[in-house]
GROMACS .gro file of N, CA and C in nm:
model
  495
    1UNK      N    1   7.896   2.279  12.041
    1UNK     CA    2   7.846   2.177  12.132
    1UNK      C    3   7.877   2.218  12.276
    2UNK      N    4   7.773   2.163  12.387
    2UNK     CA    5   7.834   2.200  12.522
    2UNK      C    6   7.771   2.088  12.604
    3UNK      N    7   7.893   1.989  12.600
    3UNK     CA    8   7.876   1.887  12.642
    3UNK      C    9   7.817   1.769  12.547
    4UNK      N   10   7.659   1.749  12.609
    4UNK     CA   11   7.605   1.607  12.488
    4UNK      C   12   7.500   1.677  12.421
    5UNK      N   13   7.498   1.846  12.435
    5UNK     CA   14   7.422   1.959  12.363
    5UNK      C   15   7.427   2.057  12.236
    6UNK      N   16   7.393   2.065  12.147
    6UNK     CA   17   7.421   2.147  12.067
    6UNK      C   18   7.310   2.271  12.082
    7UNK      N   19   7.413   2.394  12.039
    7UNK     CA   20   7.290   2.551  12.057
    7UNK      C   21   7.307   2.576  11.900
    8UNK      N   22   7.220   2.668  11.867
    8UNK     CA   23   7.180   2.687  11.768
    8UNK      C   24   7.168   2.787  11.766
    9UNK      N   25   7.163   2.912  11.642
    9UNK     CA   26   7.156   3.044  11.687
    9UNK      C   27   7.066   3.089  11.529
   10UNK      N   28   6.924   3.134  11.525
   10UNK     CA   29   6.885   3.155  11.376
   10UNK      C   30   6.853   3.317  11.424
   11UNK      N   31   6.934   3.372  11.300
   11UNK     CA   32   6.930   3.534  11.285
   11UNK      C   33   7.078   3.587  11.318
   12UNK      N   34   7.170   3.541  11.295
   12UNK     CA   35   7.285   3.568  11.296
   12UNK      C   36   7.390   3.478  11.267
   13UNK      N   37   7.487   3.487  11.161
   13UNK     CA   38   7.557   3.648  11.167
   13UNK      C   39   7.484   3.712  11.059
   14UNK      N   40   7.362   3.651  11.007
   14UNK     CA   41   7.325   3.720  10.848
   14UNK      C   42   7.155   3.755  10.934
   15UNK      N   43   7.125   3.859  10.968
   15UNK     CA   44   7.047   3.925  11.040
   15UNK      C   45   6.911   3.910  10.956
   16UNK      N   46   6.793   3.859  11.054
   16UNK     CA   47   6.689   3.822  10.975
   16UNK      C   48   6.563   3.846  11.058
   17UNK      N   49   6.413   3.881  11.066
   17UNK     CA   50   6.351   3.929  11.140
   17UNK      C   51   6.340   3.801  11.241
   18UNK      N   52   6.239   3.837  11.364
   18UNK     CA   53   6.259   3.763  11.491
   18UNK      C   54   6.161   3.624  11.453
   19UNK      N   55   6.054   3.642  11.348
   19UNK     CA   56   6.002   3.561  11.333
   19UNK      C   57   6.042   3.476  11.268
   20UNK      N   58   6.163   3.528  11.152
   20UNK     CA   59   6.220   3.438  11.048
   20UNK      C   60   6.328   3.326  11.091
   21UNK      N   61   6.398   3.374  11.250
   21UNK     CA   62   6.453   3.332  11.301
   21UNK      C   63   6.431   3.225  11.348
   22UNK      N   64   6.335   3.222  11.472
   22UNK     CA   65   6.233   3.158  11.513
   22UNK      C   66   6.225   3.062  11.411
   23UNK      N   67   6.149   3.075  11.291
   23UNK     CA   68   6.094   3.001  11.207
   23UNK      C   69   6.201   2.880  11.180
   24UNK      N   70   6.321   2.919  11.120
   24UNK     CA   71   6.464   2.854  11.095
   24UNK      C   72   6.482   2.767  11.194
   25UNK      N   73   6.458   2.815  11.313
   25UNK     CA   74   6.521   2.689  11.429
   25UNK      C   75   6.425   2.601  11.440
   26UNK      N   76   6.309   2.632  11.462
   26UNK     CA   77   6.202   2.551  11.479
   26UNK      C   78   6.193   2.402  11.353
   27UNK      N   79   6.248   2.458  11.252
   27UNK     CA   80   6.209   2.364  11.153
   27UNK      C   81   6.344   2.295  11.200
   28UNK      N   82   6.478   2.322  11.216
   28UNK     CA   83   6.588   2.275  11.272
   28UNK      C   84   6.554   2.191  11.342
   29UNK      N   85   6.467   2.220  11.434
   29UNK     CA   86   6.494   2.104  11.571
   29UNK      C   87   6.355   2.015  11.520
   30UNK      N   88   6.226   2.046  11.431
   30UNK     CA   89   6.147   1.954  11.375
   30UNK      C   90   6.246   1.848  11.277
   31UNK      N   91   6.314   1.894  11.200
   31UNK     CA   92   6.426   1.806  11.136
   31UNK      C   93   6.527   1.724  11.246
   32UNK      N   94   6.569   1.773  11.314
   32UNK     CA   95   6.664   1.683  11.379
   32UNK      C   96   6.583   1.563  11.454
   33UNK      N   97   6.419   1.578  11.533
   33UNK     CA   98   6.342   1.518  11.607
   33UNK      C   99   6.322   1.376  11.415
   34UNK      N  100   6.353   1.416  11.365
   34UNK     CA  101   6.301   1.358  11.208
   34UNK      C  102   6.373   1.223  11.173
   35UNK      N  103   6.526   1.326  11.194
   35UNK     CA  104   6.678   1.237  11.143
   35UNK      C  105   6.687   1.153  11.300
   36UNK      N  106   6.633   1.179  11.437
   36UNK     CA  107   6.690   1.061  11.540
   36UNK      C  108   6.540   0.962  11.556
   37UNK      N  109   6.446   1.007  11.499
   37UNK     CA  110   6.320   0.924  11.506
   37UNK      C  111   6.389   0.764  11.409
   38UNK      N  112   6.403   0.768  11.325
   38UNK     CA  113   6.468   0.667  11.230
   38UNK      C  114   6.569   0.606  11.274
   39UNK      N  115   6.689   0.680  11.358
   39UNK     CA  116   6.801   0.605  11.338
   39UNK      C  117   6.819   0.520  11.446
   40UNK      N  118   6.878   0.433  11.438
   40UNK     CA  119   6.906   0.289  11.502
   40UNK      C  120   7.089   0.249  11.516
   41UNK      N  121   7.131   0.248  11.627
   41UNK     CA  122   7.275   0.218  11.653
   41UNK      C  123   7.242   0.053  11.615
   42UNK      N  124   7.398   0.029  11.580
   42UNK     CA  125   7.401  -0.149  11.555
   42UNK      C  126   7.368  -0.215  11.662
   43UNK      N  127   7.329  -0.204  11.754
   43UNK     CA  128   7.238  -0.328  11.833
   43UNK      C  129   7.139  -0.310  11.874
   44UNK      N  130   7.082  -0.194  11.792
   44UNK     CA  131   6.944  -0.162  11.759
   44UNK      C  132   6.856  -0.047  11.851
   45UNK      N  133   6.929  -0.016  11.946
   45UNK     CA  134   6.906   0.092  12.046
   45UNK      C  135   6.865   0.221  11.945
   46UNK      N  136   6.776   0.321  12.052
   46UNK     CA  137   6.731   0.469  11.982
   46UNK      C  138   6.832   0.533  12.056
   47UNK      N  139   6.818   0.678  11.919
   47UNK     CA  140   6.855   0.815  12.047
   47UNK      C  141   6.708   0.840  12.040
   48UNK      N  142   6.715   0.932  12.204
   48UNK     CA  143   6.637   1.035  12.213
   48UNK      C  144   6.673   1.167  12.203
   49UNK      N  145   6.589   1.297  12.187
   49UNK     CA  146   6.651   1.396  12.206
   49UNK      C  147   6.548   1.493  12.298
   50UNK      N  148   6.606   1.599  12.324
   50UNK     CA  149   6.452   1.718  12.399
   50UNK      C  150   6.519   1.843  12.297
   51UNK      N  151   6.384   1.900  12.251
   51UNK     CA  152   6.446   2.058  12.213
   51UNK      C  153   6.396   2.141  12.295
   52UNK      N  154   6.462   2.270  12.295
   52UNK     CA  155   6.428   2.371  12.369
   52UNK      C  156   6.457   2.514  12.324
   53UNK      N  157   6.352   2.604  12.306
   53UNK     CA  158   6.333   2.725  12.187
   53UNK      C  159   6.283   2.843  12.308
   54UNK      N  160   6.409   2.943  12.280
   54UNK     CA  161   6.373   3.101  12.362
   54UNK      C  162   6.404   3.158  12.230
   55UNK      N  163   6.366   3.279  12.251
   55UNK     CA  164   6.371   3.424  12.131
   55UNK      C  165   6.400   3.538  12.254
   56UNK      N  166   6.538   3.635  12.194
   56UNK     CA  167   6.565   3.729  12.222
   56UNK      C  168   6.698   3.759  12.189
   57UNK      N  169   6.745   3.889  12.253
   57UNK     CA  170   6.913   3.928  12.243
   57UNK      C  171   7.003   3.813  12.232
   58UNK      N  172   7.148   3.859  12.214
   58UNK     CA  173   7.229   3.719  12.247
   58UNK      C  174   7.395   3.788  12.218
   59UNK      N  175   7.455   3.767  12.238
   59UNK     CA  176   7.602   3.795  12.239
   59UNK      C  177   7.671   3.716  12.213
   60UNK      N  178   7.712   3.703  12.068
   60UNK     CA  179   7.827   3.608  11.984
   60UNK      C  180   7.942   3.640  11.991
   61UNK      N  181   8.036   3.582  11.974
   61UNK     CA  182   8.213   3.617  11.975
   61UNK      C  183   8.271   3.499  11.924
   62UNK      N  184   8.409   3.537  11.871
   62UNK     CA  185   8.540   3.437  11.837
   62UNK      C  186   8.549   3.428  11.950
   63UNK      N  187   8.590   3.318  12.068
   63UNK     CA  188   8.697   3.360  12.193
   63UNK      C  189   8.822   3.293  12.197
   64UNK      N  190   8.865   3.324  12.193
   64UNK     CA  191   9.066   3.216  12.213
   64UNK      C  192   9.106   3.249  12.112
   65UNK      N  193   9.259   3.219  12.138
   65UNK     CA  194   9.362   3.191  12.047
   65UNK      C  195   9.377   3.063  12.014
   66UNK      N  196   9.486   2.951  12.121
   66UNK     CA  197   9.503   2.850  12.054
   66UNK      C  198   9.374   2.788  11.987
   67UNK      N  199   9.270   2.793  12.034
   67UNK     CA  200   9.138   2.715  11.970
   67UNK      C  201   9.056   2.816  11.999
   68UNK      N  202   9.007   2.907  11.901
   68UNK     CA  203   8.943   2.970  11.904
   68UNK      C  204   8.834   2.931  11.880
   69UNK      N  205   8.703   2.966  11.924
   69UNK     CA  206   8.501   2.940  11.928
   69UNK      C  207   8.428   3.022  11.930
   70UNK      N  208   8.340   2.972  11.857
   70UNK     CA  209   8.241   3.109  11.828
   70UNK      C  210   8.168   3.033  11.972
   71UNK      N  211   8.116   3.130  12.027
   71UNK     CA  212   7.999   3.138  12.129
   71UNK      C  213   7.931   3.204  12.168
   72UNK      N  214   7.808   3.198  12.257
   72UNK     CA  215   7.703   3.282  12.255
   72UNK      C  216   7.677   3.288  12.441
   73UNK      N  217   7.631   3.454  12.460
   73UNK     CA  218   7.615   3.442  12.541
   73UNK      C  219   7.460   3.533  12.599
   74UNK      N  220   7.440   3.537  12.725
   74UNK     CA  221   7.298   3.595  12.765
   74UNK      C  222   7.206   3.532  12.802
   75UNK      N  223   7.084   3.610  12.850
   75UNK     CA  224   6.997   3.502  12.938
   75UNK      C  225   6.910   3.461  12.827
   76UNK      N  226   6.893   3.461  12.684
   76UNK     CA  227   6.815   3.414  12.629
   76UNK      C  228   6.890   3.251  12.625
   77UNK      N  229   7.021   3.295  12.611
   77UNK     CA  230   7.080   3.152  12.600
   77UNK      C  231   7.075   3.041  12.748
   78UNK      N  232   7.070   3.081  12.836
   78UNK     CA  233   7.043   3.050  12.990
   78UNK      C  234   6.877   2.939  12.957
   79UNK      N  235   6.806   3.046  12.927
   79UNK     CA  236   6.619   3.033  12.888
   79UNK      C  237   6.637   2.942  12.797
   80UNK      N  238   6.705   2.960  12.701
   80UNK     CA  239   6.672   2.803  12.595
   80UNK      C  240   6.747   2.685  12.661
   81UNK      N  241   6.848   2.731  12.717
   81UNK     CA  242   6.900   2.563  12.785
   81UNK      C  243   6.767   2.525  12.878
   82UNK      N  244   6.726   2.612  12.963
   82UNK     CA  245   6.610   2.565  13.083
   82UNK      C  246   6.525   2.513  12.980
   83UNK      N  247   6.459   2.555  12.821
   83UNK     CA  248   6.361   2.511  12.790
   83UNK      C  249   6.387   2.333  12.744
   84UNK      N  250   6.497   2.337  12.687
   84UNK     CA  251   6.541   2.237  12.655
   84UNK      C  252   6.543   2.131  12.810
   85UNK      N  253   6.600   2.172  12.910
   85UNK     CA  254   6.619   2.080  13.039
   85UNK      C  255   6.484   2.050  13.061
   86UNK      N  256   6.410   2.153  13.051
   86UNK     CA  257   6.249   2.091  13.137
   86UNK      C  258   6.169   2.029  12.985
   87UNK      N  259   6.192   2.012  12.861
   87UNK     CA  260   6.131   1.956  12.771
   87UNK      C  261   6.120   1.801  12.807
   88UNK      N  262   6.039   1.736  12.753
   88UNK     CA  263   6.019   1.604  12.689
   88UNK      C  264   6.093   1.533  12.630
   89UNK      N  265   6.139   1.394  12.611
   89UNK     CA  266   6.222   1.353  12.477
   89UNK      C  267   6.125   1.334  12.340
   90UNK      N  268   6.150   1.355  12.254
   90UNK     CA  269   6.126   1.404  12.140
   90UNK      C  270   6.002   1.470  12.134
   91UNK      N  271   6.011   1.594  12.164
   91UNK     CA  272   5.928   1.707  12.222
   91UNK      C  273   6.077   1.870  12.152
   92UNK      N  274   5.932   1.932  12.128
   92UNK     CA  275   5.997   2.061  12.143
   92UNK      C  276   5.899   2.162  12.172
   93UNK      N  277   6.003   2.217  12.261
   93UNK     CA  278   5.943   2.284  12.400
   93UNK      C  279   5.981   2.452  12.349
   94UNK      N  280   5.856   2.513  12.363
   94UNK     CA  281   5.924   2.672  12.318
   94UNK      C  282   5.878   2.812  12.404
   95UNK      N  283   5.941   2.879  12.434
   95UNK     CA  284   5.925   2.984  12.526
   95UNK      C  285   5.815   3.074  12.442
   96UNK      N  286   5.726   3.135  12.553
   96UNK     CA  287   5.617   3.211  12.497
   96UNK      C  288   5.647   3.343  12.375
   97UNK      N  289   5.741   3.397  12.399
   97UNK     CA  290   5.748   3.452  12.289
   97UNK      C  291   5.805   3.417  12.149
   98UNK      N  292   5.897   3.323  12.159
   98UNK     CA  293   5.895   3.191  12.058
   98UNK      C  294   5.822   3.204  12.001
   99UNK      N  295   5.681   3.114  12.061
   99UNK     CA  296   5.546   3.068  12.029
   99UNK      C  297   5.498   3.200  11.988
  100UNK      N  298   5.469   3.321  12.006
  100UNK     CA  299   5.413   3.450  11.928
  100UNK      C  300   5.480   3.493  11.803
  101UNK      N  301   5.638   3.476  11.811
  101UNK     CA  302   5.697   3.497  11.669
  101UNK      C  303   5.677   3.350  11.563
  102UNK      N  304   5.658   3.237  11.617
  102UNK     CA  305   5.607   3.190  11.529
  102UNK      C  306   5.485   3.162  11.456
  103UNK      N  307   5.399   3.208  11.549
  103UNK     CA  308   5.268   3.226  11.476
  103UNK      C  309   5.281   3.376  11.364
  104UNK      N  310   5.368   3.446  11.350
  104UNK     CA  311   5.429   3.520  11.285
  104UNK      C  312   5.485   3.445  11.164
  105UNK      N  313   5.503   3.383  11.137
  105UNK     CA  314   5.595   3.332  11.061
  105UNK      C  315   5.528   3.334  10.903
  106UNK      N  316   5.620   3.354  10.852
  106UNK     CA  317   5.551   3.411  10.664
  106UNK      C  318   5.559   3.283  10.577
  107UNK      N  319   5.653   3.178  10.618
  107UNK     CA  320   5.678   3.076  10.517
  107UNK      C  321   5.624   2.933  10.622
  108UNK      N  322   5.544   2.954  10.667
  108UNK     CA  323   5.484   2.792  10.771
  108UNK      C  324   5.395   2.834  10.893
  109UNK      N  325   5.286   2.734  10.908
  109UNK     CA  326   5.201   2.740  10.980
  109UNK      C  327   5.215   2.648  11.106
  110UNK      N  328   5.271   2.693  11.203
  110UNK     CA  329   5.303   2.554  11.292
  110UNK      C  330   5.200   2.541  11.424
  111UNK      N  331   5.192   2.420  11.413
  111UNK     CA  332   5.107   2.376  11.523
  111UNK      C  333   5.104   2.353  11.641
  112UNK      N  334   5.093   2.420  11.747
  112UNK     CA  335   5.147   2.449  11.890
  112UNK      C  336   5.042   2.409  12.027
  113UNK      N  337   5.066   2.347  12.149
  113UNK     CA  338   4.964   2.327  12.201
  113UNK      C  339   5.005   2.371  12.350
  114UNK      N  340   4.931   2.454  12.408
  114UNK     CA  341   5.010   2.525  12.544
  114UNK      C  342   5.006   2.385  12.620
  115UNK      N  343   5.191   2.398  12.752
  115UNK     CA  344   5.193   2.331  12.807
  115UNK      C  345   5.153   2.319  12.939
  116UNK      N  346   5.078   2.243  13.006
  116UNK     CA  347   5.016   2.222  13.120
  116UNK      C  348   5.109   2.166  13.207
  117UNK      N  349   5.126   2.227  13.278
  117UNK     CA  350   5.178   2.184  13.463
  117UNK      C  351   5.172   2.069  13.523
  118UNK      N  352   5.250   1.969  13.619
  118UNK     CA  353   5.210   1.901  13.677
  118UNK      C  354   5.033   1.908  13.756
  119UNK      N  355   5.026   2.024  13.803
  119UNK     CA  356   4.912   2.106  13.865
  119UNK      C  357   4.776   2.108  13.787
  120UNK      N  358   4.811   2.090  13.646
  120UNK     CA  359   4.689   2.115  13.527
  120UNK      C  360   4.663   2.247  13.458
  121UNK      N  361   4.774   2.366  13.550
  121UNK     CA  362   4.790   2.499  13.502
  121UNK      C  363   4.837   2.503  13.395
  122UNK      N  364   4.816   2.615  13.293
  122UNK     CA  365   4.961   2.655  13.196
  122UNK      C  366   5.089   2.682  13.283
  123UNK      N  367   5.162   2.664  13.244
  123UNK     CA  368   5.287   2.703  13.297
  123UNK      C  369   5.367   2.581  13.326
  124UNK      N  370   5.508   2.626  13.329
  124UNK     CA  371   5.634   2.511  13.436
  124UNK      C  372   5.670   2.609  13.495
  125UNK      N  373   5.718   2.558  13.644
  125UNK     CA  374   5.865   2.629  13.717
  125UNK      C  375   6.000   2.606  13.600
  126UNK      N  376   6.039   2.721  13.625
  126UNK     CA  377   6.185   2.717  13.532
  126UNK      C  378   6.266   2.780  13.644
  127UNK      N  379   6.412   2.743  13.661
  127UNK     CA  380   6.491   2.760  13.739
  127UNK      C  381   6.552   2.934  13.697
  128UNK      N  382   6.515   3.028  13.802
  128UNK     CA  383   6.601   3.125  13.717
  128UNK      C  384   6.504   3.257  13.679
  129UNK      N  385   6.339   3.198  13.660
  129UNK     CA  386   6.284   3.236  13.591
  129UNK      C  387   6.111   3.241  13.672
  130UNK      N  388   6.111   3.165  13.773
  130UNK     CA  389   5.974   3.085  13.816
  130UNK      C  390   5.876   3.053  13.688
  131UNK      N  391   5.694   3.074  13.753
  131UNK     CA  392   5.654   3.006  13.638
  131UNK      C  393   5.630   3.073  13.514
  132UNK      N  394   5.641   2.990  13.400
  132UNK     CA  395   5.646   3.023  13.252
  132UNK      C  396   5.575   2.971  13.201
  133UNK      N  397   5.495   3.063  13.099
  133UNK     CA  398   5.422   2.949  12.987
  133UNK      C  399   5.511   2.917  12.888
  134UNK      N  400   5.483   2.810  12.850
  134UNK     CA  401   5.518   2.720  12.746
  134UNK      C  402   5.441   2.646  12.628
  135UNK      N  403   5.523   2.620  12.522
  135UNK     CA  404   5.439   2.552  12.397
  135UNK      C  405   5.472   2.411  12.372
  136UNK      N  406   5.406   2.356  12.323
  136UNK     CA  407   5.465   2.208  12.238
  136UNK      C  408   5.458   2.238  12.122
  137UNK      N  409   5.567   2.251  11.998
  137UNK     CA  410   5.567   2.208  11.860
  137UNK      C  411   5.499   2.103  11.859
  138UNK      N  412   5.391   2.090  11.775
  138UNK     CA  413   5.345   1.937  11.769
  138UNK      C  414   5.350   1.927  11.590
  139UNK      N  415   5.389   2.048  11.484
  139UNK     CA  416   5.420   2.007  11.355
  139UNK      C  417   5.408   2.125  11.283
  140UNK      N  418   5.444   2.127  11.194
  140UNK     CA  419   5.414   2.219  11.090
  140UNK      C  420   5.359   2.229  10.960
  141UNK      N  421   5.309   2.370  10.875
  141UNK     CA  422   5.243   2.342  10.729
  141UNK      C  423   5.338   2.448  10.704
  142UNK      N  424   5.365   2.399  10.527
  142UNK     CA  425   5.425   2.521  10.453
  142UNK      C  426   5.528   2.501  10.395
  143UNK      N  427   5.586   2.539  10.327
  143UNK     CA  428   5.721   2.511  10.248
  143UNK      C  429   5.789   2.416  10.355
  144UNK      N  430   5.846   2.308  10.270
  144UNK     CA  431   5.917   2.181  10.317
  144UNK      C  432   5.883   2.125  10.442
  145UNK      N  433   5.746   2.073  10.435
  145UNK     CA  434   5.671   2.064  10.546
  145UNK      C  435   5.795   1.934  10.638
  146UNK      N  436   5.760   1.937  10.776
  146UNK     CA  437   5.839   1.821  10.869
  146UNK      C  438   5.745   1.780  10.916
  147UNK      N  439   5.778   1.640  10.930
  147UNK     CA  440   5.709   1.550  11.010
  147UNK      C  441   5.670   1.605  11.163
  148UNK      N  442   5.570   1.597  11.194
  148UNK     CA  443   5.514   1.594  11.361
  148UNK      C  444   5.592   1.539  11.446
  149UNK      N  445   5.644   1.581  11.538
  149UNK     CA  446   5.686   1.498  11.665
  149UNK      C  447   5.585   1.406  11.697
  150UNK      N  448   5.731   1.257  11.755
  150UNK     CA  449   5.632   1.168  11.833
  150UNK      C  450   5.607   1.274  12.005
  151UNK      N  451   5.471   1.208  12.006
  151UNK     CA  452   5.406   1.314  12.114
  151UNK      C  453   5.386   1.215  12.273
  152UNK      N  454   5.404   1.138  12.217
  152UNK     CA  455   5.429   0.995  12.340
  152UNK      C  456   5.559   1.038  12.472
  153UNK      N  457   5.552   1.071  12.594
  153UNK     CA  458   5.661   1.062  12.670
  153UNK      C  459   5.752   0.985  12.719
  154UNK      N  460   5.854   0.983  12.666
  154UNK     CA  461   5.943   0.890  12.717
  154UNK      C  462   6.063   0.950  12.827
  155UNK      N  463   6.120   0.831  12.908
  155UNK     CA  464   6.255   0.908  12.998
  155UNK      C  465   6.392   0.894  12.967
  156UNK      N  466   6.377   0.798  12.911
  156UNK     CA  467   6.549   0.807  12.867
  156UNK      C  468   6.587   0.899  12.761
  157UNK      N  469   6.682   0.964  12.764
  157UNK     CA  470   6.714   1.057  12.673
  157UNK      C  471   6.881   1.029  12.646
  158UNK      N  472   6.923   1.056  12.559
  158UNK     CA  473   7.118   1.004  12.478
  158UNK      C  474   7.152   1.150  12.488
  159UNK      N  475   7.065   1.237  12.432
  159UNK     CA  476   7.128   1.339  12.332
  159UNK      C  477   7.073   1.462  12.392
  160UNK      N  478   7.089   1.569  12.387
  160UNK     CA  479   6.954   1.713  12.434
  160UNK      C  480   7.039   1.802  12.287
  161UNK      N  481   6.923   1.877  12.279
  161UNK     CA  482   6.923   1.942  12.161
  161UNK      C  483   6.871   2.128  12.198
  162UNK      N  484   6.915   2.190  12.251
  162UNK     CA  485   6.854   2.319  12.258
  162UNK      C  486   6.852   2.455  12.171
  163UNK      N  487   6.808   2.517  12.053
  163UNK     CA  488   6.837   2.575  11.983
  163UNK      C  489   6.784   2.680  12.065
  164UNK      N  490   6.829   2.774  12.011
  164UNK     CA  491   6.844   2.900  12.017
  164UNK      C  492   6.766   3.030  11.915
  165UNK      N  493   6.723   3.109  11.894
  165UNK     CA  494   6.690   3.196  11.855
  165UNK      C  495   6.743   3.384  11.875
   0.00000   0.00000   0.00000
């Protein structure tokens, strides 16, 4: 966790191709958008969440003694927090090559819709990065199919969710 965030890392430590990776998180963060769509605190309030999906390198480690943590480091991990910050609430937001390894993907067909700009362009400004294209998960087909994101925008958000690849 880092902070009110959790990262996610698919393809390590048990090494798996870039698409299979990809594939793993994606259904991750379609499942988690699944498990906070339903749930309801006792006075009836939602969470929201945003996901946010990069693919590339990454640098894992134990670090510490007294409390030792696995963590990850690199600009892919930098790129999925930005995708996650500039996402939607219950939206998942995925970096262009993301979106190419998952149309790769051997076990699911997912359904993606490029994201448009304030401007009406493809692309967002990303901090770090300028402009980027981007995808929307909007669902998937194929072994253990997940529900579609709600595709409706909302602003309040509880929770952010950024996986990793």
């Amino acid at each position: 966790t880092i902070g009110d965030a959790y990262m996610v890392l698919g393809g390590a430590p048990n090494v798996c191709s870039g698409a299979e990776g990809a594939e793993k998180v994606a259904r991750f963060a379609l499942a988690a958008l699944d498990a906070v769509r339903n749930f309801r605190k006792e006075d009836g309030t939602t969470v929201r969440i945003r996901c946010g999906l990069a693919s590339g390198p990454v640098v894992a480690g134990v670090i510490g003694r007294a409390m030792p943590r696995y963590d990850l480091f690199g600009d892919t991990v930098c790129f999925a927090s930005r995708m996650e910050s500039t996402s939607k609430a219950m939206r998942i937001q995925v970096a262009e090559l993301t979106y190419f390894l998952l149309r790769n993907a051997q076990k699911s067909t997912f359904n993606m819709t490029l994201r448009l700009g304030p401007d009406g362009l493809p692309g967002i400004q990303v901090k770090g990065k300028g402009r980027v294209t981007t995808y929307w998960i909007d669902g998937v087909q194929g072994e253990a199919d997940c529900v579609s994101p709600d595709t409706s925008a909302h602003a309040s958000i509880a929770a952010d969710l950024p996986p990793v690849t």
